[in-house]
Amino acid sequence: MQSRTKTRVITNSVIKGLVAAGAIATAVVAPNSVQLIDKYLQKRDKKSAQKTLYYLKYRKLITVKKVGDLNHYKLTSKGFDKYQKILLDELVIKIPRNWDEKWRLVMFDIPAGHDKQRKELLHKLKDLNFYMLQKSAWIHPFDCEKQIGILLNILELEQYTSYIEVQKGNFTEHAAVYFHKQGLLM
């Protein structure tokens, strides 16, 4: 089990590295070199790096094209989907030392035909400790505009969703009780 976790961590790091390497998610690496992967591996182990590249190629997450003495690594559409899943899995809302006493409200009206995205949005809002005011209105006490932006971009729901900062409302008492029980507000 530990080997699978290590492989997953290395794979995720390499995929994120390929995206960071260029806007079109490509990287050029000299043959028998692991420069790109070394940056993301704790150990500079060529065998592990080559094994990771083979695994990514086998899973059709990357393509490798040899041009002269250089290998070009590029994420496939399946690899980019994996990258987006990694981003979603790593989304967290940081808890500041002091609460600014503002509420972040996420409201949406997602049309039929986008059920899968709606389900994923609701799952992630719950995962991020949002509180449901209504079925399509969720709140959180801390700044999360960036995280919600990433989430909506990946799920392609920006046009159906609004992010609003609110200071007062008739929901504040029961929302505050919920977040105190969760240990997020003191």
PDB file of C-alpha atoms in Angstrom:
ATOM      1  CA  MET A   1       0.000   0.000   0.000  1.00  0.00           C
ATOM      2  CA  GLN A   2       2.841   2.404   0.816  1.00  0.00           C
ATOM      3  CA  SER A   3       4.320   1.817  -2.662  1.00  0.00           C
ATOM      4  CA  ARG A   4       1.026   2.857  -4.306  1.00  0.00           C
ATOM      5  CA  THR A   5       0.901   6.044  -2.260  1.00  0.00           C
ATOM      6  CA  LYS A   6       4.493   6.901  -3.175  1.00  0.00           C
ATOM      7  CA  THR A   7       3.782   6.233  -6.859  1.00  0.00           C
ATOM      8  CA  ARG A   8       0.649   8.422  -6.692  1.00  0.00           C
ATOM      9  CA  VAL A   9       2.557  11.288  -5.057  1.00  0.00           C
ATOM     10  CA  ILE A  10       5.375  11.085  -7.615  1.00  0.00           C
ATOM     11  CA  THR A  11       2.914  10.805 -10.509  1.00  0.00           C
ATOM     12  CA  ASN A  12       0.945  13.822  -9.269  1.00  0.00           C
ATOM     13  CA  SER A  13       4.161  15.829  -8.867  1.00  0.00           C
ATOM     14  CA  VAL A  14       5.341  14.992 -12.373  1.00  0.00           C
ATOM     15  CA  ILE A  15       1.972  15.891 -13.906  1.00  0.00           C
ATOM     16  CA  LYS A  16       1.946  19.212 -12.041  1.00  0.00           C
ATOM     17  CA  GLY A  17       5.541  19.752 -13.162  1.00  0.00           C
ATOM     18  CA  LEU A  18       4.636  19.221 -16.801  1.00  0.00           C
ATOM     19  CA  VAL A  19       1.849  21.779 -16.511  1.00  0.00           C
ATOM     20  CA  ALA A  20       4.213  24.206 -14.765  1.00  0.00           C
ATOM     21  CA  ALA A  21       6.821  23.662 -17.489  1.00  0.00           C
ATOM     22  CA  GLY A  22       4.734  25.419 -20.087  1.00  0.00           C
ATOM     23  CA  ALA A  23       1.374  26.814 -20.995  1.00  0.00           C
ATOM     24  CA  ILE A  24       0.758  23.934 -23.367  1.00  0.00           C
ATOM     25  CA  ALA A  25       1.961  21.424 -20.765  1.00  0.00           C
ATOM     26  CA  THR A  26       5.082  20.265 -22.547  1.00  0.00           C
ATOM     27  CA  ALA A  27       8.615  19.822 -21.362  1.00  0.00           C
ATOM     28  CA  VAL A  28      11.846  18.986 -23.110  1.00  0.00           C
ATOM     29  CA  VAL A  29      14.303  16.683 -21.388  1.00  0.00           C
ATOM     30  CA  ALA A  30      17.611  15.363 -22.684  1.00  0.00           C
ATOM     31  CA  PRO A  31      17.796  11.576 -23.079  1.00  0.00           C
ATOM     32  CA  ASN A  32      18.803   9.625 -19.972  1.00  0.00           C
ATOM     33  CA  SER A  33      18.265  12.807 -17.995  1.00  0.00           C
ATOM     34  CA  VAL A  34      15.742  13.287 -15.277  1.00  0.00           C
ATOM     35  CA  GLN A  35      16.081  17.047 -14.825  1.00  0.00           C
ATOM     36  CA  LEU A  36      12.338  17.705 -14.870  1.00  0.00           C
ATOM     37  CA  ILE A  37      11.482  14.823 -12.602  1.00  0.00           C
ATOM     38  CA  ASP A  38      14.399  15.408 -10.216  1.00  0.00           C
ATOM     39  CA  LYS A  39      12.854  18.719  -9.272  1.00  0.00           C
ATOM     40  CA  TYR A  40       9.760  16.921  -8.015  1.00  0.00           C
ATOM     41  CA  LEU A  41      11.307  13.813  -6.494  1.00  0.00           C
ATOM     42  CA  GLN A  42      12.790  13.813  -3.027  1.00  0.00           C
ATOM     43  CA  LYS A  43      15.487  11.358  -4.095  1.00  0.00           C
ATOM     44  CA  ARG A  44      17.339  11.890  -7.318  1.00  0.00           C
ATOM     45  CA  ASP A  45      16.842   8.313  -8.423  1.00  0.00           C
ATOM     46  CA  LYS A  46      17.012   7.871 -12.229  1.00  0.00           C
ATOM     47  CA  LYS A  47      15.389   4.461 -12.080  1.00  0.00           C
ATOM     48  CA  SER A  48      12.324   5.809 -10.228  1.00  0.00           C
ATOM     49  CA  ALA A  49      12.102   8.733 -12.625  1.00  0.00           C
ATOM     50  CA  GLN A  50      12.234   6.500 -15.688  1.00  0.00           C
ATOM     51  CA  LYS A  51       9.695   4.165 -14.085  1.00  0.00           C
ATOM     52  CA  THR A  52       7.371   7.110 -13.454  1.00  0.00           C
ATOM     53  CA  LEU A  53       7.664   8.332 -17.042  1.00  0.00           C
ATOM     54  CA  TYR A  54       6.977   4.816 -18.308  1.00  0.00           C
ATOM     55  CA  TYR A  55       3.937   4.568 -16.029  1.00  0.00           C
ATOM     56  CA  LEU A  56       2.582   7.929 -17.248  1.00  0.00           C
ATOM     57  CA  LYS A  57       3.125   6.909 -20.878  1.00  0.00           C
ATOM     58  CA  TYR A  58       1.545   3.472 -20.284  1.00  0.00           C
ATOM     59  CA  ARG A  59      -1.512   5.112 -18.681  1.00  0.00           C
ATOM     60  CA  LYS A  60      -1.676   7.460 -21.693  1.00  0.00           C
ATOM     61  CA  LEU A  61      -1.302  10.517 -19.461  1.00  0.00           C
ATOM     62  CA  ILE A  62       1.694  11.775 -21.469  1.00  0.00           C
ATOM     63  CA  THR A  63       3.126  11.367 -24.932  1.00  0.00           C
ATOM     64  CA  VAL A  64       6.832  11.256 -25.670  1.00  0.00           C
ATOM     65  CA  LYS A  65       8.250  12.504 -28.935  1.00  0.00           C
ATOM     66  CA  LYS A  66      11.958  12.287 -29.722  1.00  0.00           C
ATOM     67  CA  VAL A  67      13.305  15.275 -31.654  1.00  0.00           C
ATOM     68  CA  GLY A  68      17.031  14.987 -32.271  1.00  0.00           C
ATOM     69  CA  ASP A  69      18.707  14.366 -28.931  1.00  0.00           C
ATOM     70  CA  LEU A  70      15.744  15.638 -26.915  1.00  0.00           C
ATOM     71  CA  ASN A  71      12.602  14.001 -25.624  1.00  0.00           C
ATOM     72  CA  HIS A  72       9.446  16.126 -25.638  1.00  0.00           C
ATOM     73  CA  TYR A  73       6.938  15.170 -22.948  1.00  0.00           C
ATOM     74  CA  LYS A  74       3.389  16.414 -23.341  1.00  0.00           C
ATOM     75  CA  LEU A  75       0.269  15.846 -21.311  1.00  0.00           C
ATOM     76  CA  THR A  76      -2.539  14.178 -23.200  1.00  0.00           C
ATOM     77  CA  SER A  77      -6.153  15.261 -22.682  1.00  0.00           C
ATOM     78  CA  LYS A  78      -6.441  12.340 -20.241  1.00  0.00           C
ATOM     79  CA  GLY A  79      -3.332  13.668 -18.458  1.00  0.00           C
ATOM     80  CA  PHE A  80      -4.837  17.156 -18.267  1.00  0.00           C
ATOM     81  CA  ASP A  81      -8.043  15.670 -16.796  1.00  0.00           C
ATOM     82  CA  LYS A  82      -5.858  13.953 -14.192  1.00  0.00           C
ATOM     83  CA  TYR A  83      -4.187  17.316 -13.479  1.00  0.00           C
ATOM     84  CA  GLN A  84      -7.573  18.940 -12.911  1.00  0.00           C
ATOM     85  CA  LYS A  85      -8.558  16.114 -10.542  1.00  0.00           C
ATOM     86  CA  ILE A  86      -5.323  16.689  -8.618  1.00  0.00           C
ATOM     87  CA  LEU A  87      -6.162  20.389  -8.323  1.00  0.00           C
ATOM     88  CA  LEU A  88      -9.637  19.591  -7.012  1.00  0.00           C
ATOM     89  CA  ASP A  89      -8.279  17.085  -4.506  1.00  0.00           C
ATOM     90  CA  GLU A  90      -5.748  19.607  -3.206  1.00  0.00           C
ATOM     91  CA  LEU A  91      -8.205  22.508  -2.769  1.00  0.00           C
ATOM     92  CA  VAL A  92      -8.324  23.733   0.817  1.00  0.00           C
ATOM     93  CA  ILE A  93      -9.530  26.893   2.510  1.00  0.00           C
ATOM     94  CA  LYS A  94      -7.010  28.287   4.950  1.00  0.00           C
ATOM     95  CA  ILE A  95      -8.284  29.323   8.345  1.00  0.00           C
ATOM     96  CA  PRO A  96      -6.983  32.776   9.282  1.00  0.00           C
ATOM     97  CA  ARG A  97      -6.040  33.725  12.836  1.00  0.00           C
ATOM     98  CA  ASN A  98      -8.790  36.326  12.998  1.00  0.00           C
ATOM     99  CA  TRP A  99     -12.130  36.173  11.274  1.00  0.00           C
ATOM    100  CA  ASP A 100     -13.048  39.321   9.324  1.00  0.00           C
ATOM    101  CA  GLU A 101     -16.747  38.699  10.165  1.00  0.00           C
ATOM    102  CA  LYS A 102     -17.700  38.413   6.509  1.00  0.00           C
ATOM    103  CA  TRP A 103     -19.538  35.485   5.010  1.00  0.00           C
ATOM    104  CA  ARG A 104     -18.763  34.068   1.576  1.00  0.00           C
ATOM    105  CA  LEU A 105     -21.902  33.052  -0.236  1.00  0.00           C
ATOM    106  CA  VAL A 106     -21.870  30.732  -3.250  1.00  0.00           C
ATOM    107  CA  MET A 107     -25.165  30.676  -5.125  1.00  0.00           C
ATOM    108  CA  PHE A 108     -25.907  28.734  -8.275  1.00  0.00           C
ATOM    109  CA  ASP A 109     -28.654  27.908 -10.726  1.00  0.00           C
ATOM    110  CA  ILE A 110     -27.312  25.036 -12.796  1.00  0.00           C
ATOM    111  CA  PRO A 111     -29.553  23.955 -15.686  1.00  0.00           C
ATOM    112  CA  ALA A 112     -30.550  20.374 -16.437  1.00  0.00           C
ATOM    113  CA  GLY A 113     -27.919  18.519 -18.406  1.00  0.00           C
ATOM    114  CA  HIS A 114     -25.134  19.514 -16.008  1.00  0.00           C
ATOM    115  CA  ASP A 115     -26.085  17.040 -13.286  1.00  0.00           C
ATOM    116  CA  LYS A 116     -22.624  15.477 -13.009  1.00  0.00           C
ATOM    117  CA  GLN A 117     -20.946  18.879 -12.563  1.00  0.00           C
ATOM    118  CA  ARG A 118     -23.608  19.952 -10.043  1.00  0.00           C
ATOM    119  CA  LYS A 119     -23.034  16.770  -8.037  1.00  0.00           C
ATOM    120  CA  GLU A 120     -19.254  17.348  -8.076  1.00  0.00           C
ATOM    121  CA  LEU A 121     -19.743  20.982  -7.001  1.00  0.00           C
ATOM    122  CA  LEU A 122     -21.950  19.979  -4.068  1.00  0.00           C
ATOM    123  CA  HIS A 123     -19.515  17.250  -3.027  1.00  0.00           C
ATOM    124  CA  LYS A 124     -16.594  19.681  -3.041  1.00  0.00           C
ATOM    125  CA  LEU A 125     -18.531  22.406  -1.191  1.00  0.00           C
ATOM    126  CA  LYS A 126     -19.273  19.873   1.555  1.00  0.00           C
ATOM    127  CA  ASP A 127     -15.647  18.772   1.529  1.00  0.00           C
ATOM    128  CA  LEU A 128     -14.543  22.419   1.974  1.00  0.00           C
ATOM    129  CA  ASN A 129     -16.863  22.747   5.021  1.00  0.00           C
ATOM    130  CA  PHE A 130     -19.441  25.007   3.411  1.00  0.00           C
ATOM    131  CA  TYR A 131     -22.797  25.308   5.159  1.00  0.00           C
ATOM    132  CA  MET A 132     -25.979  24.848   3.136  1.00  0.00           C
ATOM    133  CA  LEU A 133     -28.443  27.705   3.577  1.00  0.00           C
ATOM    134  CA  GLN A 134     -30.650  26.428   0.759  1.00  0.00           C
ATOM    135  CA  LYS A 135     -30.097  23.733  -1.852  1.00  0.00           C
ATOM    136  CA  SER A 136     -28.327  26.199  -4.139  1.00  0.00           C
ATOM    137  CA  ALA A 137     -26.931  28.663  -1.586  1.00  0.00           C
ATOM    138  CA  TRP A 138     -23.888  27.732   0.508  1.00  0.00           C
ATOM    139  CA  ILE A 139     -21.758  29.846   2.858  1.00  0.00           C
ATOM    140  CA  HIS A 140     -18.321  29.825   4.408  1.00  0.00           C
ATOM    141  CA  PRO A 141     -16.795  32.278   6.898  1.00  0.00           C
ATOM    142  CA  PHE A 142     -13.331  32.544   5.328  1.00  0.00           C
ATOM    143  CA  ASP A 143     -11.974  33.963   2.094  1.00  0.00           C
ATOM    144  CA  CYS A 144     -12.231  31.312  -0.601  1.00  0.00           C
ATOM    145  CA  GLU A 145     -12.703  33.281  -3.812  1.00  0.00           C
ATOM    146  CA  LYS A 146      -9.612  31.759  -5.432  1.00  0.00           C
ATOM    147  CA  GLN A 147     -10.576  28.195  -4.483  1.00  0.00           C
ATOM    148  CA  ILE A 148     -14.152  28.658  -5.727  1.00  0.00           C
ATOM    149  CA  GLY A 149     -12.809  30.186  -8.945  1.00  0.00           C
ATOM    150  CA  ILE A 150     -10.606  27.140  -9.554  1.00  0.00           C
ATOM    151  CA  LEU A 151     -13.477  24.784  -8.744  1.00  0.00           C
ATOM    152  CA  LEU A 152     -15.942  26.540 -11.049  1.00  0.00           C
ATOM    153  CA  ASN A 153     -13.377  26.799 -13.844  1.00  0.00           C
ATOM    154  CA  ILE A 154     -12.598  23.090 -13.759  1.00  0.00           C
ATOM    155  CA  LEU A 155     -16.285  22.143 -13.585  1.00  0.00           C
ATOM    156  CA  GLU A 156     -17.144  24.751 -16.247  1.00  0.00           C
ATOM    157  CA  LEU A 157     -19.908  26.258 -14.086  1.00  0.00           C
ATOM    158  CA  GLU A 158     -18.776  29.903 -13.866  1.00  0.00           C
ATOM    159  CA  GLN A 159     -21.741  31.244 -15.836  1.00  0.00           C
ATOM    160  CA  TYR A 160     -24.251  29.573 -13.501  1.00  0.00           C
ATOM    161  CA  THR A 161     -22.658  30.577 -10.193  1.00  0.00           C
ATOM    162  CA  SER A 162     -22.199  33.727  -8.107  1.00  0.00           C
ATOM    163  CA  TYR A 163     -19.683  34.379  -5.326  1.00  0.00           C
ATOM    164  CA  ILE A 164     -20.722  37.117  -2.897  1.00  0.00           C
ATOM    165  CA  GLU A 165     -19.212  38.512   0.316  1.00  0.00           C
ATOM    166  CA  VAL A 166     -21.875  39.343   2.909  1.00  0.00           C
ATOM    167  CA  GLN A 167     -21.497  41.027   6.286  1.00  0.00           C
ATOM    168  CA  LYS A 168     -25.018  40.741   7.661  1.00  0.00           C
ATOM    169  CA  GLY A 169     -27.972  38.536   7.031  1.00  0.00           C
ATOM    170  CA  ASN A 170     -30.719  36.664   8.817  1.00  0.00           C
ATOM    171  CA  PHE A 171     -28.727  33.427   8.474  1.00  0.00           C
ATOM    172  CA  THR A 172     -25.738  34.525  10.556  1.00  0.00           C
ATOM    173  CA  GLU A 173     -26.823  33.066  13.900  1.00  0.00           C
ATOM    174  CA  HIS A 174     -27.436  29.490  12.790  1.00  0.00           C
ATOM    175  CA  ALA A 175     -24.439  29.581  10.438  1.00  0.00           C
ATOM    176  CA  ALA A 176     -22.189  30.769  13.274  1.00  0.00           C
ATOM    177  CA  VAL A 177     -23.477  27.941  15.500  1.00  0.00           C
ATOM    178  CA  TYR A 178     -22.657  25.407  12.756  1.00  0.00           C
ATOM    179  CA  PHE A 179     -19.115  26.728  12.250  1.00  0.00           C
ATOM    180  CA  HIS A 180     -18.494  26.863  16.019  1.00  0.00           C
ATOM    181  CA  LYS A 181     -19.498  23.185  16.251  1.00  0.00           C
ATOM    182  CA  GLN A 182     -17.103  22.418  13.378  1.00  0.00           C
ATOM    183  CA  GLY A 183     -14.300  24.145  15.319  1.00  0.00           C
ATOM    184  CA  LEU A 184     -13.729  26.701  12.568  1.00  0.00           C
ATOM    185  CA  LEU A 185     -14.938  29.753  14.523  1.00  0.00           C
ATOM    186  CA  MET A 186     -13.928  30.439  18.084  1.00  0.00           C
TER     187      MET A 186
END
